[in-house]
Amino acid sequence: MRNRRDMYSPMTMLPIWSKDMEQFFNNLRAAMDEEDTNVATSSWMPAVDIQEEAGRFVLHADIPGVDPKDIEITMESGVLTIRGERSLQNQEEQQNYKRIERVHGAFYRRFTLPDTADPEKISASGKHGVLEIVIPKRPIAQPRRIAVE
């Protein structure tokens, strides 16, 4: 019979831990492969503020350097998607740059909206590099008292 100290030594636990880690990474790899068909990739993600007001949700996204007409906003199955691309201006002058910090390329963000959001009345506008999306709330159905006769 083993003594208690041998049962919990790191050396006896190593094969168990190794098997658990292998299973974890296999599951993670399978999940990532499954998501690849459903998820768009992006080079960068704009910073977003979401605020809830009495009758609406307001989303502000920092997207400087992108023309608002080049931004695609869709709403499907309760998910709001924002996508677009910021291209590098004056590529032929790129050799003269000492430093490039602004990220260029495709961006993609998704937000699951609550049931109270009214997808038919969503509006969007862009000004000074900030995209504003206004998502009105649906009127809340009031309980109705039913008389028993």
mmCIF file of C-alpha atoms in Angstrom:
data_model
loop_
_atom_site.group_PDB
_atom_site.id
_atom_site.type_symbol
_atom_site.label_atom_id
_atom_site.label_comp_id
_atom_site.label_asym_id
_atom_site.label_seq_id
_atom_site.Cartn_x
_atom_site.Cartn_y
_atom_site.Cartn_z
ATOM 1 C CA MET A 1 0.000 0.000 0.000
ATOM 2 C CA ARG A 2 1.265 3.467 -0.919
ATOM 3 C CA ASN A 3 1.736 6.037 1.720
ATOM 4 C CA ARG A 4 -0.167 9.273 1.453
ATOM 5 C CA ARG A 5 2.861 11.354 0.514
ATOM 6 C CA ASP A 6 3.568 9.204 -2.588
ATOM 7 C CA MET A 7 -0.012 9.567 -3.831
ATOM 8 C CA TYR A 8 0.246 13.350 -4.052
ATOM 9 C CA SER A 9 3.815 13.811 -5.147
ATOM 10 C CA PRO A 10 4.387 15.898 -8.278
ATOM 11 C CA MET A 11 5.912 12.946 -10.093
ATOM 12 C CA THR A 12 2.772 10.814 -9.734
ATOM 13 C CA MET A 13 0.528 13.700 -10.760
ATOM 14 C CA LEU A 14 2.572 14.578 -13.880
ATOM 15 C CA PRO A 15 1.014 11.960 -16.220
ATOM 16 C CA ILE A 16 -2.487 12.987 -15.141
ATOM 17 C CA TRP A 17 -1.720 16.687 -15.634
ATOM 18 C CA SER A 18 -0.094 15.989 -19.005
ATOM 19 C CA LYS A 19 -3.167 14.098 -20.220
ATOM 20 C CA ASP A 20 -5.496 16.877 -19.021
ATOM 21 C CA MET A 21 -3.434 19.545 -20.796
ATOM 22 C CA GLU A 22 -3.363 17.535 -24.016
ATOM 23 C CA GLN A 23 -7.148 17.184 -23.903
ATOM 24 C CA PHE A 24 -7.539 20.916 -23.187
ATOM 25 C CA PHE A 25 -5.429 21.925 -26.200
ATOM 26 C CA ASN A 26 -7.165 19.399 -28.460
ATOM 27 C CA ASN A 27 -10.542 20.867 -27.466
ATOM 28 C CA LEU A 28 -9.233 24.405 -27.980
ATOM 29 C CA ARG A 29 -7.861 23.527 -31.433
ATOM 30 C CA ALA A 30 -11.176 21.917 -32.423
ATOM 31 C CA ALA A 31 -13.127 24.970 -31.242
ATOM 32 C CA MET A 32 -10.848 27.323 -33.177
ATOM 33 C CA ASP A 33 -11.178 25.237 -36.351
ATOM 34 C CA GLU A 34 -14.959 25.307 -35.973
ATOM 35 C CA GLU A 35 -14.988 29.102 -35.487
ATOM 36 C CA ASP A 36 -12.752 29.781 -38.500
ATOM 37 C CA THR A 37 -15.687 29.321 -40.841
ATOM 38 C CA ASN A 38 -17.900 31.724 -38.876
ATOM 39 C CA VAL A 39 -15.544 34.477 -37.768
ATOM 40 C CA ALA A 40 -14.003 37.206 -39.884
ATOM 41 C CA THR A 41 -10.477 38.209 -39.030
ATOM 42 C CA SER A 42 -9.317 41.719 -38.395
ATOM 43 C CA SER A 43 -5.992 43.527 -38.281
ATOM 44 C CA TRP A 44 -7.204 45.852 -35.546
ATOM 45 C CA MET A 45 -10.267 46.581 -33.437
ATOM 46 C CA PRO A 46 -11.596 50.095 -32.921
ATOM 47 C CA ALA A 47 -12.134 51.198 -29.335
ATOM 48 C CA VAL A 48 -15.843 51.296 -28.530
ATOM 49 C CA ASP A 49 -17.955 52.945 -25.820
ATOM 50 C CA ILE A 50 -21.504 51.684 -25.284
ATOM 51 C CA GLN A 51 -23.933 53.656 -23.204
ATOM 52 C CA GLU A 52 -27.497 52.849 -22.205
ATOM 53 C CA GLU A 53 -29.984 55.664 -21.931
ATOM 54 C CA ALA A 54 -33.674 55.583 -21.041
ATOM 55 C CA GLY A 55 -34.934 55.006 -24.570
ATOM 56 C CA ARG A 56 -31.861 53.871 -26.497
ATOM 57 C CA PHE A 57 -28.358 52.446 -26.606
ATOM 58 C CA VAL A 58 -25.580 54.592 -28.080
ATOM 59 C CA LEU A 59 -22.360 53.087 -29.414
ATOM 60 C CA HIS A 60 -19.337 55.252 -30.228
ATOM 61 C CA ALA A 61 -16.436 53.668 -32.136
ATOM 62 C CA ASP A 62 -13.109 55.389 -32.806
ATOM 63 C CA ILE A 63 -12.439 54.853 -36.510
ATOM 64 C CA PRO A 64 -10.237 57.744 -37.645
ATOM 65 C CA GLY A 65 -9.053 57.699 -41.226
ATOM 66 C CA VAL A 66 -11.999 55.646 -42.486
ATOM 67 C CA ASP A 67 -14.665 57.284 -44.632
ATOM 68 C CA PRO A 68 -18.063 56.627 -42.993
ATOM 69 C CA LYS A 69 -19.489 55.447 -46.330
ATOM 70 C CA ASP A 70 -16.847 52.664 -46.356
ATOM 71 C CA ILE A 71 -18.072 51.219 -43.055
ATOM 72 C CA GLU A 72 -20.482 48.290 -43.238
ATOM 73 C CA ILE A 73 -22.962 47.914 -40.370
ATOM 74 C CA THR A 74 -25.315 44.939 -40.294
ATOM 75 C CA MET A 75 -27.840 43.587 -37.828
ATOM 76 C CA GLU A 76 -28.753 39.919 -37.918
ATOM 77 C CA SER A 77 -30.224 37.603 -35.280
ATOM 78 C CA GLY A 78 -29.632 40.103 -32.483
ATOM 79 C CA VAL A 79 -25.971 40.694 -33.412
ATOM 80 C CA LEU A 80 -24.730 44.088 -34.587
ATOM 81 C CA THR A 81 -21.635 43.846 -36.799
ATOM 82 C CA ILE A 82 -19.306 46.693 -37.750
ATOM 83 C CA ARG A 83 -16.639 46.112 -40.381
ATOM 84 C CA GLY A 84 -14.450 48.104 -42.700
ATOM 85 C CA GLU A 85 -10.859 48.791 -43.583
ATOM 86 C CA ARG A 86 -8.359 51.566 -43.035
ATOM 87 C CA SER A 87 -5.882 51.688 -45.885
ATOM 88 C CA LEU A 88 -2.386 53.088 -45.781
ATOM 89 C CA GLN A 89 -2.289 56.478 -47.489
ATOM 90 C CA ASN A 90 0.559 57.375 -49.839
ATOM 91 C CA GLN A 91 2.143 53.948 -49.956
ATOM 92 C CA GLU A 92 4.884 55.160 -52.266
ATOM 93 C CA GLU A 93 6.103 57.509 -49.502
ATOM 94 C CA GLN A 94 6.258 54.688 -46.990
ATOM 95 C CA GLN A 95 10.039 54.453 -47.406
ATOM 96 C CA ASN A 96 10.439 57.905 -45.850
ATOM 97 C CA TYR A 97 8.619 57.005 -42.642
ATOM 98 C CA LYS A 98 10.671 56.902 -39.484
ATOM 99 C CA ARG A 99 7.854 55.330 -37.491
ATOM 100 C CA ILE A 100 4.387 53.929 -38.207
ATOM 101 C CA GLU A 101 2.148 53.393 -35.191
ATOM 102 C CA ARG A 102 -1.333 53.699 -36.668
ATOM 103 C CA VAL A 103 -2.707 50.300 -37.529
ATOM 104 C CA HIS A 104 -4.009 49.726 -41.045
ATOM 105 C CA GLY A 105 -6.092 46.934 -42.477
ATOM 106 C CA ALA A 106 -9.488 45.383 -41.895
ATOM 107 C CA PHE A 107 -11.440 45.817 -38.682
ATOM 108 C CA TYR A 108 -14.376 43.813 -37.420
ATOM 109 C CA ARG A 109 -16.459 44.079 -34.234
ATOM 110 C CA ARG A 110 -19.616 42.220 -33.171
ATOM 111 C CA PHE A 111 -22.038 43.032 -30.370
ATOM 112 C CA THR A 112 -24.947 40.962 -29.133
ATOM 113 C CA LEU A 113 -27.858 43.279 -28.481
ATOM 114 C CA PRO A 114 -30.462 42.754 -25.767
ATOM 115 C CA ASP A 115 -34.027 41.810 -26.673
ATOM 116 C CA THR A 116 -35.117 45.368 -25.899
ATOM 117 C CA ALA A 117 -33.169 46.730 -28.913
ATOM 118 C CA ASP A 118 -35.259 47.683 -31.955
ATOM 119 C CA PRO A 119 -33.277 46.482 -35.010
ATOM 120 C CA GLU A 120 -35.599 48.240 -37.464
ATOM 121 C CA LYS A 121 -34.766 51.732 -36.189
ATOM 122 C CA ILE A 122 -30.965 51.609 -35.880
ATOM 123 C CA SER A 123 -29.200 54.666 -37.308
ATOM 124 C CA ALA A 124 -25.536 55.524 -37.777
ATOM 125 C CA SER A 125 -23.469 58.623 -38.479
ATOM 126 C CA GLY A 126 -19.797 59.498 -38.544
ATOM 127 C CA LYS A 127 -18.040 62.704 -37.613
ATOM 128 C CA HIS A 128 -14.408 63.550 -36.790
ATOM 129 C CA GLY A 129 -13.329 59.899 -36.884
ATOM 130 C CA VAL A 130 -16.028 58.716 -34.476
ATOM 131 C CA LEU A 131 -18.809 56.420 -35.629
ATOM 132 C CA GLU A 132 -22.048 56.815 -33.678
ATOM 133 C CA ILE A 133 -24.673 54.085 -33.818
ATOM 134 C CA VAL A 134 -28.008 54.750 -32.124
ATOM 135 C CA ILE A 135 -30.097 51.708 -31.255
ATOM 136 C CA PRO A 136 -33.553 52.653 -30.006
ATOM 137 C CA LYS A 137 -35.280 50.456 -27.455
ATOM 138 C CA ARG A 138 -38.615 48.837 -28.158
ATOM 139 C CA PRO A 139 -41.496 49.996 -26.017
ATOM 140 C CA ILE A 140 -41.901 47.635 -23.103
ATOM 141 C CA ALA A 141 -45.184 45.796 -23.177
ATOM 142 C CA GLN A 142 -47.163 46.791 -20.139
ATOM 143 C CA PRO A 143 -48.994 44.086 -18.224
ATOM 144 C CA ARG A 144 -52.705 44.119 -18.917
ATOM 145 C CA ARG A 145 -55.217 43.239 -16.260
ATOM 146 C CA ILE A 146 -57.875 40.867 -17.485
ATOM 147 C CA ALA A 147 -61.224 40.927 -15.777
ATOM 148 C CA VAL A 148 -62.796 37.634 -14.883
ATOM 149 C CA GLU A 149 -66.509 37.542 -15.653
#
